[in-house]
């Protein structure tokens, strides 16, 4: 089944404790992206990647890192999480067509 | 600051009516426009894209784009209760960096 998977789905952590949210797609898509979704603000793009080793900042990259060492994986790294990074995070991928496929989301709470 | 604005709603329509969802954007360089549907607790899914001025129809959905007015809309004909969801408008200059509106919550009442 073609899909985008994210892990973990739910995470509670404390300020300053490094964490990684993994994202993997099995559709051989070149483009992958991370978003955060907050009430009243909608989806905001954090980072995107056009291909392996090619990443670029979206609208809200501060406090986040990404890497694209393999085509299928695009992890999101929070080196020192803060409470304002509490949010719902979505990973997405896209092939040659315009359709972005979103993962199921990761709900993060930073205390 | 490039922005996409939508009425947050909620928008409530009776079953069988036409639901009209509107969106404005600030970046005159935007080339691509999208409508996503997001059911509660689920991830967004693409329902329509539009690139040229005018109308684009797909089943019960019609997207309308007016680049001069920086306005994009989505019409849902014969609305069904299953259409109840949040609808997200998005725009992009190059299909890579995407900007979404906050979404309009639609409720279709039986």
PDB file of N, CA and C in Angstrom, chain B:
ATOM      1  N   UNK B   1       5.095  39.787   4.165  1.00  0.00           N
ATOM      2  CA  UNK B   1       4.678  38.457   4.591  1.00  0.00           C
ATOM      3  C   UNK B   1       3.613  37.941   3.622  1.00  0.00           C
ATOM      4  N   UNK B   2       3.934  36.827   2.977  1.00  0.00           N
ATOM      5  CA  UNK B   2       2.977  36.253   2.042  1.00  0.00           C
ATOM      6  C   UNK B   2       1.901  35.534   2.832  1.00  0.00           C
ATOM      7  N   UNK B   3       0.647  35.796   2.494  1.00  0.00           N
ATOM      8  CA  UNK B   3      -0.449  35.235   3.275  1.00  0.00           C
ATOM      9  C   UNK B   3      -1.534  34.666   2.395  1.00  0.00           C
ATOM     10  N   UNK B   4      -2.211  33.694   2.974  1.00  0.00           N
ATOM     11  CA  UNK B   4      -3.421  33.148   2.366  1.00  0.00           C
ATOM     12  C   UNK B   4      -4.517  33.288   3.413  1.00  0.00           C
ATOM     13  N   UNK B   5      -5.612  33.918   3.047  1.00  0.00           N
ATOM     14  CA  UNK B   5      -6.667  34.187   4.021  1.00  0.00           C
ATOM     15  C   UNK B   5      -7.959  33.491   3.630  1.00  0.00           C
ATOM     16  N   UNK B   6      -8.574  32.906   4.637  1.00  0.00           N
ATOM     17  CA  UNK B   6      -9.869  32.251   4.459  1.00  0.00           C
ATOM     18  C   UNK B   6     -10.748  32.627   5.635  1.00  0.00           C
ATOM     19  N   UNK B   7     -12.062  32.668   5.409  1.00  0.00           N
ATOM     20  CA  UNK B   7     -12.996  32.785   6.522  1.00  0.00           C
ATOM     21  C   UNK B   7     -12.970  31.475   7.290  1.00  0.00           C
ATOM     22  N   UNK B   8     -12.814  31.584   8.614  1.00  0.00           N
ATOM     23  CA  UNK B   8     -12.680  30.353   9.405  1.00  0.00           C
ATOM     24  C   UNK B   8     -13.993  29.611   9.548  1.00  0.00           C
ATOM     25  N   UNK B   9     -15.098  30.328   9.273  1.00  0.00           N
ATOM     26  CA  UNK B   9     -16.392  29.686   9.421  1.00  0.00           C
ATOM     27  C   UNK B   9     -16.820  29.690  10.880  1.00  0.00           C
ATOM     28  N   UNK B  10     -17.646  28.743  11.296  1.00  0.00           N
ATOM     29  CA  UNK B  10     -18.089  27.645  10.436  1.00  0.00           C
ATOM     30  C   UNK B  10     -19.132  28.098   9.417  1.00  0.00           C
ATOM     31  N   UNK B  11     -19.095  27.403   8.283  1.00  0.00           N
ATOM     32  CA  UNK B  11     -20.071  27.608   7.241  1.00  0.00           C
ATOM     33  C   UNK B  11     -21.038  26.434   7.289  1.00  0.00           C
ATOM     34  N   UNK B  12     -22.303  26.737   7.400  1.00  0.00           N
ATOM     35  CA  UNK B  12     -23.293  25.689   7.503  1.00  0.00           C
ATOM     36  C   UNK B  12     -24.258  25.788   6.333  1.00  0.00           C
ATOM     37  N   UNK B  13     -24.457  24.678   5.612  1.00  0.00           N
ATOM     38  CA  UNK B  13     -25.395  24.655   4.488  1.00  0.00           C
ATOM     39  C   UNK B  13     -26.277  23.421   4.615  1.00  0.00           C
ATOM     40  N   UNK B  14     -27.493  23.469   4.090  1.00  0.00           N
ATOM     41  CA  UNK B  14     -28.338  22.271   4.119  1.00  0.00           C
ATOM     42  C   UNK B  14     -27.912  21.293   3.038  1.00  0.00           C
ATOM     43  N   UNK B  15     -28.198  20.054   3.257  1.00  0.00           N
ATOM     44  CA  UNK B  15     -27.905  19.007   2.273  1.00  0.00           C
ATOM     45  C   UNK B  15     -28.545  19.364   0.932  1.00  0.00           C
ATOM     46  N   UNK B  16     -27.771  19.199  -0.138  1.00  0.00           N
ATOM     47  CA  UNK B  16     -28.268  19.496  -1.476  1.00  0.00           C
ATOM     48  C   UNK B  16     -27.989  20.904  -1.950  1.00  0.00           C
ATOM     49  N   UNK B  17     -27.572  21.772  -1.039  1.00  0.00           N
ATOM     50  CA  UNK B  17     -27.289  23.163  -1.407  1.00  0.00           C
ATOM     51  C   UNK B  17     -25.882  23.292  -1.973  1.00  0.00           C
ATOM     52  N   UNK B  18     -25.577  24.489  -2.477  1.00  0.00           N
ATOM     53  CA  UNK B  18     -24.222  24.801  -2.945  1.00  0.00           C
ATOM     54  C   UNK B  18     -23.443  25.448  -1.805  1.00  0.00           C
ATOM     55  N   UNK B  19     -22.270  24.886  -1.516  1.00  0.00           N
ATOM     56  CA  UNK B  19     -21.377  25.491  -0.530  1.00  0.00           C
ATOM     57  C   UNK B  19     -20.317  26.292  -1.281  1.00  0.00           C
ATOM     58  N   UNK B  20     -20.087  27.508  -0.831  1.00  0.00           N
ATOM     59  CA  UNK B  20     -19.124  28.391  -1.488  1.00  0.00           C
ATOM     60  C   UNK B  20     -18.021  28.762  -0.505  1.00  0.00           C
ATOM     61  N   UNK B  21     -16.804  28.400  -0.846  1.00  0.00           N
ATOM     62  CA  UNK B  21     -15.655  28.646   0.026  1.00  0.00           C
ATOM     63  C   UNK B  21     -14.704  29.608  -0.685  1.00  0.00           C
ATOM     64  N   UNK B  22     -14.217  30.581   0.041  1.00  0.00           N
ATOM     65  CA  UNK B  22     -13.424  31.636  -0.588  1.00  0.00           C
ATOM     66  C   UNK B  22     -12.047  31.776   0.041  1.00  0.00           C
ATOM     67  N   UNK B  23     -11.137  32.316  -0.750  1.00  0.00           N
ATOM     68  CA  UNK B  23      -9.747  32.418  -0.321  1.00  0.00           C
ATOM     69  C   UNK B  23      -9.104  33.595  -1.071  1.00  0.00           C
ATOM     70  N   UNK B  24      -8.309  34.386  -0.370  1.00  0.00           N
ATOM     71  CA  UNK B  24      -7.523  35.423  -1.035  1.00  0.00           C
ATOM     72  C   UNK B  24      -6.058  35.207  -0.686  1.00  0.00           C
ATOM     73  N   UNK B  25      -5.185  35.644  -1.583  1.00  0.00           N
ATOM     74  CA  UNK B  25      -3.761  35.457  -1.365  1.00  0.00           C
ATOM     75  C   UNK B  25      -3.021  36.744  -1.691  1.00  0.00           C
ATOM     76  N   UNK B  26      -1.848  36.895  -1.102  1.00  0.00           N
ATOM     77  CA  UNK B  26      -1.149  38.181  -1.236  1.00  0.00           C
ATOM     78  C   UNK B  26      -0.004  38.152  -2.245  1.00  0.00           C
ATOM     79  N   UNK B  27       0.502  36.968  -2.579  1.00  0.00           N
ATOM     80  CA  UNK B  27       1.677  36.877  -3.440  1.00  0.00           C
ATOM     81  C   UNK B  27       1.261  36.868  -4.913  1.00  0.00           C
ATOM     82  N   UNK B  28       1.513  37.980  -5.598  1.00  0.00           N
ATOM     83  CA  UNK B  28       1.111  38.067  -7.006  1.00  0.00           C
ATOM     84  C   UNK B  28       1.895  37.112  -7.893  1.00  0.00           C
ATOM     85  N   UNK B  29       3.029  36.603  -7.380  1.00  0.00           N
ATOM     86  CA  UNK B  29       3.829  35.668  -8.156  1.00  0.00           C
ATOM     87  C   UNK B  29       3.359  34.229  -8.069  1.00  0.00           C
ATOM     88  N   UNK B  30       2.368  33.967  -7.250  1.00  0.00           N
ATOM     89  CA  UNK B  30       1.886  32.590  -7.092  1.00  0.00           C
ATOM     90  C   UNK B  30       1.348  32.054  -8.400  1.00  0.00           C
ATOM     91  N   UNK B  31       1.689  30.802  -8.672  1.00  0.00           N
ATOM     92  CA  UNK B  31       1.310  30.176  -9.944  1.00  0.00           C
ATOM     93  C   UNK B  31       0.269  29.070  -9.772  1.00  0.00           C
ATOM     94  N   UNK B  32       0.284  28.445  -8.598  1.00  0.00           N
ATOM     95  CA  UNK B  32      -0.509  27.234  -8.406  1.00  0.00           C
ATOM     96  C   UNK B  32      -1.386  27.386  -7.177  1.00  0.00           C
ATOM     97  N   UNK B  33      -2.594  26.865  -7.303  1.00  0.00           N
ATOM     98  CA  UNK B  33      -3.560  27.007  -6.206  1.00  0.00           C
ATOM     99  C   UNK B  33      -4.257  25.681  -5.977  1.00  0.00           C
ATOM    100  N   UNK B  34      -4.470  25.384  -4.717  1.00  0.00           N
ATOM    101  CA  UNK B  34      -4.972  24.061  -4.358  1.00  0.00           C
ATOM    102  C   UNK B  34      -6.063  24.181  -3.306  1.00  0.00           C
ATOM    103  N   UNK B  35      -6.971  23.221  -3.344  1.00  0.00           N
ATOM    104  CA  UNK B  35      -7.946  23.043  -2.270  1.00  0.00           C
ATOM    105  C   UNK B  35      -7.755  21.651  -1.679  1.00  0.00           C
ATOM    106  N   UNK B  36      -7.576  21.627  -0.362  1.00  0.00           N
ATOM    107  CA  UNK B  36      -7.456  20.383   0.379  1.00  0.00           C
ATOM    108  C   UNK B  36      -8.652  20.243   1.309  1.00  0.00           C
ATOM    109  N   UNK B  37      -9.045  19.010   1.539  1.00  0.00           N
ATOM    110  CA  UNK B  37     -10.093  18.711   2.514  1.00  0.00           C
ATOM    111  C   UNK B  37      -9.453  17.961   3.681  1.00  0.00           C
ATOM    112  N   UNK B  38      -9.835  18.338   4.886  1.00  0.00           N
ATOM    113  CA  UNK B  38      -9.294  17.687   6.073  1.00  0.00           C
ATOM    114  C   UNK B  38     -10.436  17.331   7.009  1.00  0.00           C
ATOM    115  N   UNK B  39     -10.683  16.043   7.161  1.00  0.00           N
ATOM    116  CA  UNK B  39     -11.658  15.588   8.133  1.00  0.00           C
ATOM    117  C   UNK B  39     -11.038  15.673   9.522  1.00  0.00           C
ATOM    118  N   UNK B  40     -11.891  15.811  10.503  1.00  0.00           N
ATOM    119  CA  UNK B  40     -11.427  15.972  11.882  1.00  0.00           C
ATOM    120  C   UNK B  40     -10.530  14.814  12.295  1.00  0.00           C
ATOM    121  N   UNK B  41      -9.343  15.134  12.774  1.00  0.00           N
ATOM    122  CA  UNK B  41      -8.408  14.111  13.236  1.00  0.00           C
ATOM    123  C   UNK B  41      -7.663  13.391  12.137  1.00  0.00           C
ATOM    124  N   UNK B  42      -7.847  13.839  10.908  1.00  0.00           N
ATOM    125  CA  UNK B  42      -7.195  13.182   9.771  1.00  0.00           C
ATOM    126  C   UNK B  42      -6.222  14.125   9.087  1.00  0.00           C
ATOM    127  N   UNK B  43      -5.487  13.607   8.129  1.00  0.00           N
ATOM    128  CA  UNK B  43      -4.544  14.439   7.387  1.00  0.00           C
ATOM    129  C   UNK B  43      -5.232  15.037   6.159  1.00  0.00           C
ATOM    130  N   UNK B  44      -4.699  16.139   5.647  1.00  0.00           N
ATOM    131  CA  UNK B  44      -5.309  16.780   4.471  1.00  0.00           C
ATOM    132  C   UNK B  44      -5.198  15.899   3.228  1.00  0.00           C
ATOM    133  N   UNK B  45      -6.176  16.055   2.338  1.00  0.00           N
ATOM    134  CA  UNK B  45      -6.128  15.361   1.059  1.00  0.00           C
ATOM    135  C   UNK B  45      -6.495  16.350  -0.044  1.00  0.00           C
ATOM    136  N   UNK B  46      -5.773  16.277  -1.147  1.00  0.00           N
ATOM    137  CA  UNK B  46      -5.987  17.196  -2.252  1.00  0.00           C
ATOM    138  C   UNK B  46      -7.292  16.863  -2.973  1.00  0.00           C
ATOM    139  N   UNK B  47      -8.130  17.882  -3.192  1.00  0.00           N
ATOM    140  CA  UNK B  47      -9.350  17.652  -3.965  1.00  0.00           C
ATOM    141  C   UNK B  47      -9.354  18.423  -5.281  1.00  0.00           C
ATOM    142  N   UNK B  48      -8.688  19.564  -5.346  1.00  0.00           N
ATOM    143  CA  UNK B  48      -8.685  20.333  -6.593  1.00  0.00           C
ATOM    144  C   UNK B  48      -7.394  21.136  -6.700  1.00  0.00           C
ATOM    145  N   UNK B  49      -6.945  21.335  -7.918  1.00  0.00           N
ATOM    146  CA  UNK B  49      -5.856  22.266  -8.184  1.00  0.00           C
ATOM    147  C   UNK B  49      -6.271  23.139  -9.355  1.00  0.00           C
ATOM    148  N   UNK B  50      -5.747  24.348  -9.409  1.00  0.00           N
ATOM    149  CA  UNK B  50      -6.070  25.244 -10.526  1.00  0.00           C
ATOM    150  C   UNK B  50      -4.885  26.153 -10.771  1.00  0.00           C
ATOM    151  N   UNK B  51      -4.578  26.384 -12.040  1.00  0.00           N
ATOM    152  CA  UNK B  51      -3.401  27.163 -12.393  1.00  0.00           C
ATOM    153  C   UNK B  51      -3.726  28.373 -13.262  1.00  0.00           C
ATOM    154  N   UNK B  52      -4.869  28.309 -13.976  1.00  0.00           N
ATOM    155  CA  UNK B  52      -5.211  29.371 -14.917  1.00  0.00           C
ATOM    156  C   UNK B  52      -6.477  30.085 -14.467  1.00  0.00           C
ATOM    157  N   UNK B  53      -6.601  31.327 -14.870  1.00  0.00           N
ATOM    158  CA  UNK B  53      -7.830  32.069 -14.586  1.00  0.00           C
ATOM    159  C   UNK B  53      -9.039  31.340 -15.146  1.00  0.00           C
ATOM    160  N   UNK B  54     -10.130  31.403 -14.406  1.00  0.00           N
ATOM    161  CA  UNK B  54     -11.362  30.786 -14.880  1.00  0.00           C
ATOM    162  C   UNK B  54     -11.819  29.692 -13.940  1.00  0.00           C
ATOM    163  N   UNK B  55     -12.615  28.798 -14.480  1.00  0.00           N
ATOM    164  CA  UNK B  55     -13.214  27.713 -13.707  1.00  0.00           C
ATOM    165  C   UNK B  55     -12.599  26.373 -14.089  1.00  0.00           C
ATOM    166  N   UNK B  56     -12.555  25.506 -13.102  1.00  0.00           N
ATOM    167  CA  UNK B  56     -12.150  24.109 -13.342  1.00  0.00           C
ATOM    168  C   UNK B  56     -13.110  23.222 -12.577  1.00  0.00           C
ATOM    169  N   UNK B  57     -13.728  22.295 -13.301  1.00  0.00           N
ATOM    170  CA  UNK B  57     -14.765  21.464 -12.698  1.00  0.00           C
ATOM    171  C   UNK B  57     -14.285  20.025 -12.572  1.00  0.00           C
ATOM    172  N   UNK B  58     -14.654  19.405 -11.462  1.00  0.00           N
ATOM    173  CA  UNK B  58     -14.353  17.987 -11.246  1.00  0.00           C
ATOM    174  C   UNK B  58     -15.492  17.414 -10.420  1.00  0.00           C
ATOM    175  N   UNK B  59     -16.413  16.769 -11.107  1.00  0.00           N
ATOM    176  CA  UNK B  59     -17.571  16.212 -10.419  1.00  0.00           C
ATOM    177  C   UNK B  59     -18.403  17.311  -9.778  1.00  0.00           C
ATOM    178  N   UNK B  60     -18.658  17.204  -8.494  1.00  0.00           N
ATOM    179  CA  UNK B  60     -19.467  18.215  -7.797  1.00  0.00           C
ATOM    180  C   UNK B  60     -18.654  19.449  -7.403  1.00  0.00           C
ATOM    181  N   UNK B  61     -17.358  19.425  -7.647  1.00  0.00           N
ATOM    182  CA  UNK B  61     -16.474  20.510  -7.228  1.00  0.00           C
ATOM    183  C   UNK B  61     -16.101  21.400  -8.403  1.00  0.00           C
ATOM    184  N   UNK B  62     -16.127  22.710  -8.168  1.00  0.00           N
ATOM    185  CA  UNK B  62     -15.650  23.677  -9.147  1.00  0.00           C
ATOM    186  C   UNK B  62     -14.719  24.660  -8.445  1.00  0.00           C
ATOM    187  N   UNK B  63     -13.503  24.763  -8.958  1.00  0.00           N
ATOM    188  CA  UNK B  63     -12.571  25.769  -8.454  1.00  0.00           C
ATOM    189  C   UNK B  63     -12.578  26.959  -9.406  1.00  0.00           C
ATOM    190  N   UNK B  64     -12.496  28.142  -8.845  1.00  0.00           N
ATOM    191  CA  UNK B  64     -12.480  29.366  -9.638  1.00  0.00           C
ATOM    192  C   UNK B  64     -11.276  30.193  -9.234  1.00  0.00           C
ATOM    193  N   UNK B  65     -10.559  30.702 -10.227  1.00  0.00           N
ATOM    194  CA  UNK B  65      -9.368  31.502  -9.972  1.00  0.00           C
ATOM    195  C   UNK B  65      -9.458  32.839 -10.689  1.00  0.00           C
ATOM    196  N   UNK B  66      -9.163  33.901  -9.978  1.00  0.00           N
ATOM    197  CA  UNK B  66      -9.086  35.241 -10.552  1.00  0.00           C
ATOM    198  C   UNK B  66      -7.775  35.856 -10.079  1.00  0.00           C
ATOM    199  N   UNK B  67      -6.760  35.794 -10.920  1.00  0.00           N
ATOM    200  CA  UNK B  67      -5.432  36.258 -10.513  1.00  0.00           C
ATOM    201  C   UNK B  67      -5.395  37.771 -10.350  1.00  0.00           C
ATOM    202  N   UNK B  68      -6.186  38.487 -11.136  1.00  0.00           N
ATOM    203  CA  UNK B  68      -6.187  39.947 -11.023  1.00  0.00           C
ATOM    204  C   UNK B  68      -6.686  40.381  -9.645  1.00  0.00           C
ATOM    205  N   UNK B  69      -7.671  39.672  -9.140  1.00  0.00           N
ATOM    206  CA  UNK B  69      -8.232  39.977  -7.822  1.00  0.00           C
ATOM    207  C   UNK B  69      -7.568  39.165  -6.713  1.00  0.00           C
ATOM    208  N   UNK B  70      -6.653  38.273  -7.085  1.00  0.00           N
ATOM    209  CA  UNK B  70      -5.942  37.421  -6.125  1.00  0.00           C
ATOM    210  C   UNK B  70      -6.945  36.656  -5.270  1.00  0.00           C
ATOM    211  N   UNK B  71      -7.816  35.969  -5.973  1.00  0.00           N
ATOM    212  CA  UNK B  71      -8.970  35.338  -5.332  1.00  0.00           C
ATOM    213  C   UNK B  71      -9.160  33.950  -5.930  1.00  0.00           C
ATOM    214  N   UNK B  72      -9.375  32.970  -5.040  1.00  0.00           N
ATOM    215  CA  UNK B  72      -9.664  31.619  -5.499  1.00  0.00           C
ATOM    216  C   UNK B  72     -10.824  31.088  -4.660  1.00  0.00           C
ATOM    217  N   UNK B  73     -11.709  30.358  -5.294  1.00  0.00           N
ATOM    218  CA  UNK B  73     -12.872  29.853  -4.570  1.00  0.00           C
ATOM    219  C   UNK B  73     -13.125  28.401  -4.921  1.00  0.00           C
ATOM    220  N   UNK B  74     -13.921  27.757  -4.093  1.00  0.00           N
ATOM    221  CA  UNK B  74     -14.342  26.372  -4.312  1.00  0.00           C
ATOM    222  C   UNK B  74     -15.843  26.299  -4.113  1.00  0.00           C
ATOM    223  N   UNK B  75     -16.525  25.785  -5.128  1.00  0.00           N
ATOM    224  CA  UNK B  75     -17.962  25.557  -5.021  1.00  0.00           C
ATOM    225  C   UNK B  75     -18.200  24.057  -4.929  1.00  0.00           C
ATOM    226  N   UNK B  76     -19.048  23.682  -3.999  1.00  0.00           N
ATOM    227  CA  UNK B  76     -19.441  22.282  -3.865  1.00  0.00           C
ATOM    228  C   UNK B  76     -20.931  22.216  -4.126  1.00  0.00           C
ATOM    229  N   UNK B  77     -21.275  21.576  -5.245  1.00  0.00           N
ATOM    230  CA  UNK B  77     -22.698  21.455  -5.582  1.00  0.00           C
ATOM    231  C   UNK B  77     -23.291  20.226  -4.920  1.00  0.00           C
ATOM    232  N   UNK B  78     -24.619  20.272  -4.711  1.00  0.00           N
ATOM    233  CA  UNK B  78     -25.322  19.128  -4.116  1.00  0.00           C
ATOM    234  C   UNK B  78     -24.559  18.642  -2.874  1.00  0.00           C
ATOM    235  N   UNK B  79     -24.327  19.536  -1.952  1.00  0.00           N
ATOM    236  CA  UNK B  79     -23.539  19.221  -0.759  1.00  0.00           C
ATOM    237  C   UNK B  79     -24.139  18.042   0.005  1.00  0.00           C
ATOM    238  N   UNK B  80     -23.256  17.195   0.496  1.00  0.00           N
ATOM    239  CA  UNK B  80     -23.640  16.013   1.240  1.00  0.00           C
ATOM    240  C   UNK B  80     -23.067  16.094   2.657  1.00  0.00           C
ATOM    241  N   UNK B  81     -23.696  15.430   3.612  1.00  0.00           N
ATOM    242  CA  UNK B  81     -23.136  15.418   4.972  1.00  0.00           C
ATOM    243  C   UNK B  81     -21.683  14.947   4.998  1.00  0.00           C
ATOM    244  N   UNK B  82     -21.328  14.062   4.061  1.00  0.00           N
ATOM    245  CA  UNK B  82     -19.946  13.576   4.012  1.00  0.00           C
ATOM    246  C   UNK B  82     -18.955  14.652   3.559  1.00  0.00           C
ATOM    247  N   UNK B  83     -19.469  15.778   3.070  1.00  0.00           N
ATOM    248  CA  UNK B  83     -18.596  16.906   2.711  1.00  0.00           C
ATOM    249  C   UNK B  83     -18.204  17.740   3.931  1.00  0.00           C
ATOM    250  N   UNK B  84     -18.823  17.450   5.059  1.00  0.00           N
ATOM    251  CA  UNK B  84     -18.515  18.202   6.290  1.00  0.00           C
ATOM    252  C   UNK B  84     -17.057  17.955   6.666  1.00  0.00           C
ATOM    253  N   UNK B  85     -16.282  19.023   6.669  1.00  0.00           N
ATOM    254  CA  UNK B  85     -14.834  18.930   6.896  1.00  0.00           C
ATOM    255  C   UNK B  85     -14.285  20.352   6.933  1.00  0.00           C
ATOM    256  N   UNK B  86     -12.999  20.449   7.167  1.00  0.00           N
ATOM    257  CA  UNK B  86     -12.320  21.741   7.029  1.00  0.00           C
ATOM    258  C   UNK B  86     -11.650  21.773   5.661  1.00  0.00           C
ATOM    259  N   UNK B  87     -11.847  22.870   4.949  1.00  0.00           N
ATOM    260  CA  UNK B  87     -11.283  23.014   3.606  1.00  0.00           C
ATOM    261  C   UNK B  87     -10.148  24.033   3.658  1.00  0.00           C
ATOM    262  N   UNK B  88      -9.001  23.589   3.197  1.00  0.00           N
ATOM    263  CA  UNK B  88      -7.785  24.399   3.237  1.00  0.00           C
ATOM    264  C   UNK B  88      -7.436  24.878   1.839  1.00  0.00           C
ATOM    265  N   UNK B  89      -7.243  26.156   1.718  1.00  0.00           N
ATOM    266  CA  UNK B  89      -6.770  26.753   0.476  1.00  0.00           C
ATOM    267  C   UNK B  89      -5.244  26.848   0.557  1.00  0.00           C
ATOM    268  N   UNK B  90      -4.557  26.592  -0.547  1.00  0.00           N
ATOM    269  CA  UNK B  90      -3.094  26.684  -0.554  1.00  0.00           C
ATOM    270  C   UNK B  90      -2.613  27.294  -1.860  1.00  0.00           C
ATOM    271  N   UNK B  91      -1.484  27.962  -1.803  1.00  0.00           N
ATOM    272  CA  UNK B  91      -0.902  28.526  -3.017  1.00  0.00           C
ATOM    273  C   UNK B  91       0.608  28.287  -3.006  1.00  0.00           C
ATOM    274  N   UNK B  92       1.168  28.307  -4.197  1.00  0.00           N
ATOM    275  CA  UNK B  92       2.597  28.076  -4.332  1.00  0.00           C
ATOM    276  C   UNK B  92       3.114  28.803  -5.556  1.00  0.00           C
ATOM    277  N   UNK B  93       4.335  29.289  -5.438  1.00  0.00           N
ATOM    278  CA  UNK B  93       4.980  29.907  -6.596  1.00  0.00           C
ATOM    279  C   UNK B  93       5.499  28.841  -7.550  1.00  0.00           C
ATOM    280  N   UNK B  94       6.039  27.763  -6.996  1.00  0.00           N
ATOM    281  CA  UNK B  94       6.728  26.776  -7.841  1.00  0.00           C
ATOM    282  C   UNK B  94       6.378  25.342  -7.480  1.00  0.00           C
ATOM    283  N   UNK B  95       5.266  25.142  -6.778  1.00  0.00           N
ATOM    284  CA  UNK B  95       4.834  23.808  -6.335  1.00  0.00           C
ATOM    285  C   UNK B  95       5.716  23.224  -5.247  1.00  0.00           C
ATOM    286  N   UNK B  96       6.699  23.981  -4.781  1.00  0.00           N
ATOM    287  CA  UNK B  96       7.585  23.465  -3.737  1.00  0.00           C
ATOM    288  C   UNK B  96       7.292  24.095  -2.392  1.00  0.00           C
ATOM    289  N   UNK B  97       7.457  25.410  -2.314  1.00  0.00           N
ATOM    290  CA  UNK B  97       7.105  26.065  -1.070  1.00  0.00           C
ATOM    291  C   UNK B  97       5.609  26.372  -1.109  1.00  0.00           C
ATOM    292  N   UNK B  98       4.914  25.860  -0.120  1.00  0.00           N
ATOM    293  CA  UNK B  98       3.459  25.942  -0.091  1.00  0.00           C
ATOM    294  C   UNK B  98       3.020  26.812   1.081  1.00  0.00           C
ATOM    295  N   UNK B  99       1.981  27.596   0.846  1.00  0.00           N
ATOM    296  CA  UNK B  99       1.376  28.379   1.934  1.00  0.00           C
ATOM    297  C   UNK B  99      -0.101  28.059   1.991  1.00  0.00           C
ATOM    298  N   UNK B 100      -0.542  27.728   3.194  1.00  0.00           N
ATOM    299  CA  UNK B 100      -1.925  27.337   3.414  1.00  0.00           C
ATOM    300  C   UNK B 100      -2.672  28.422   4.174  1.00  0.00           C
ATOM    301  N   UNK B 101      -3.948  28.499   3.912  1.00  0.00           N
ATOM    302  CA  UNK B 101      -4.820  29.294   4.752  1.00  0.00           C
ATOM    303  C   UNK B 101      -5.162  28.520   6.017  1.00  0.00           C
ATOM    304  N   UNK B 102      -5.839  29.187   6.936  1.00  0.00           N
ATOM    305  CA  UNK B 102      -6.179  28.551   8.216  1.00  0.00           C
ATOM    306  C   UNK B 102      -7.324  27.557   8.078  1.00  0.00           C
ATOM    307  N   UNK B 103      -8.026  27.611   6.958  1.00  0.00           N
ATOM    308  CA  UNK B 103      -9.085  26.640   6.728  1.00  0.00           C
ATOM    309  C   UNK B 103     -10.463  27.177   7.053  1.00  0.00           C
ATOM    310  N   UNK B 104     -11.460  26.677   6.329  1.00  0.00           N
ATOM    311  CA  UNK B 104     -12.866  26.995   6.598  1.00  0.00           C
ATOM    312  C   UNK B 104     -13.579  25.709   6.972  1.00  0.00           C
ATOM    313  N   UNK B 105     -14.232  25.723   8.130  1.00  0.00           N
ATOM    314  CA  UNK B 105     -14.958  24.529   8.552  1.00  0.00           C
ATOM    315  C   UNK B 105     -16.345  24.548   7.939  1.00  0.00           C
ATOM    316  N   UNK B 106     -16.665  23.499   7.219  1.00  0.00           N
ATOM    317  CA  UNK B 106     -17.970  23.360   6.555  1.00  0.00           C
ATOM    318  C   UNK B 106     -18.785  22.276   7.233  1.00  0.00           C
ATOM    319  N   UNK B 107     -20.026  22.606   7.534  1.00  0.00           N
ATOM    320  CA  UNK B 107     -20.970  21.618   8.052  1.00  0.00           C
ATOM    321  C   UNK B 107     -22.149  21.539   7.101  1.00  0.00           C
ATOM    322  N   UNK B 108     -22.466  20.334   6.643  1.00  0.00           N
ATOM    323  CA  UNK B 108     -23.627  20.113   5.780  1.00  0.00           C
ATOM    324  C   UNK B 108     -24.667  19.381   6.608  1.00  0.00           C
ATOM    325  N   UNK B 109     -25.798  20.040   6.792  1.00  0.00           N
ATOM    326  CA  UNK B 109     -26.835  19.489   7.676  1.00  0.00           C
ATOM    327  C   UNK B 109     -27.842  18.671   6.875  1.00  0.00           C
ATOM    328  N   UNK B 110     -28.137  17.452   7.356  1.00  0.00           N
ATOM    329  CA  UNK B 110     -29.108  16.603   6.629  1.00  0.00           C
ATOM    330  C   UNK B 110     -30.497  17.219   6.648  1.00  0.00           C
TER     331      UNK B 110
END
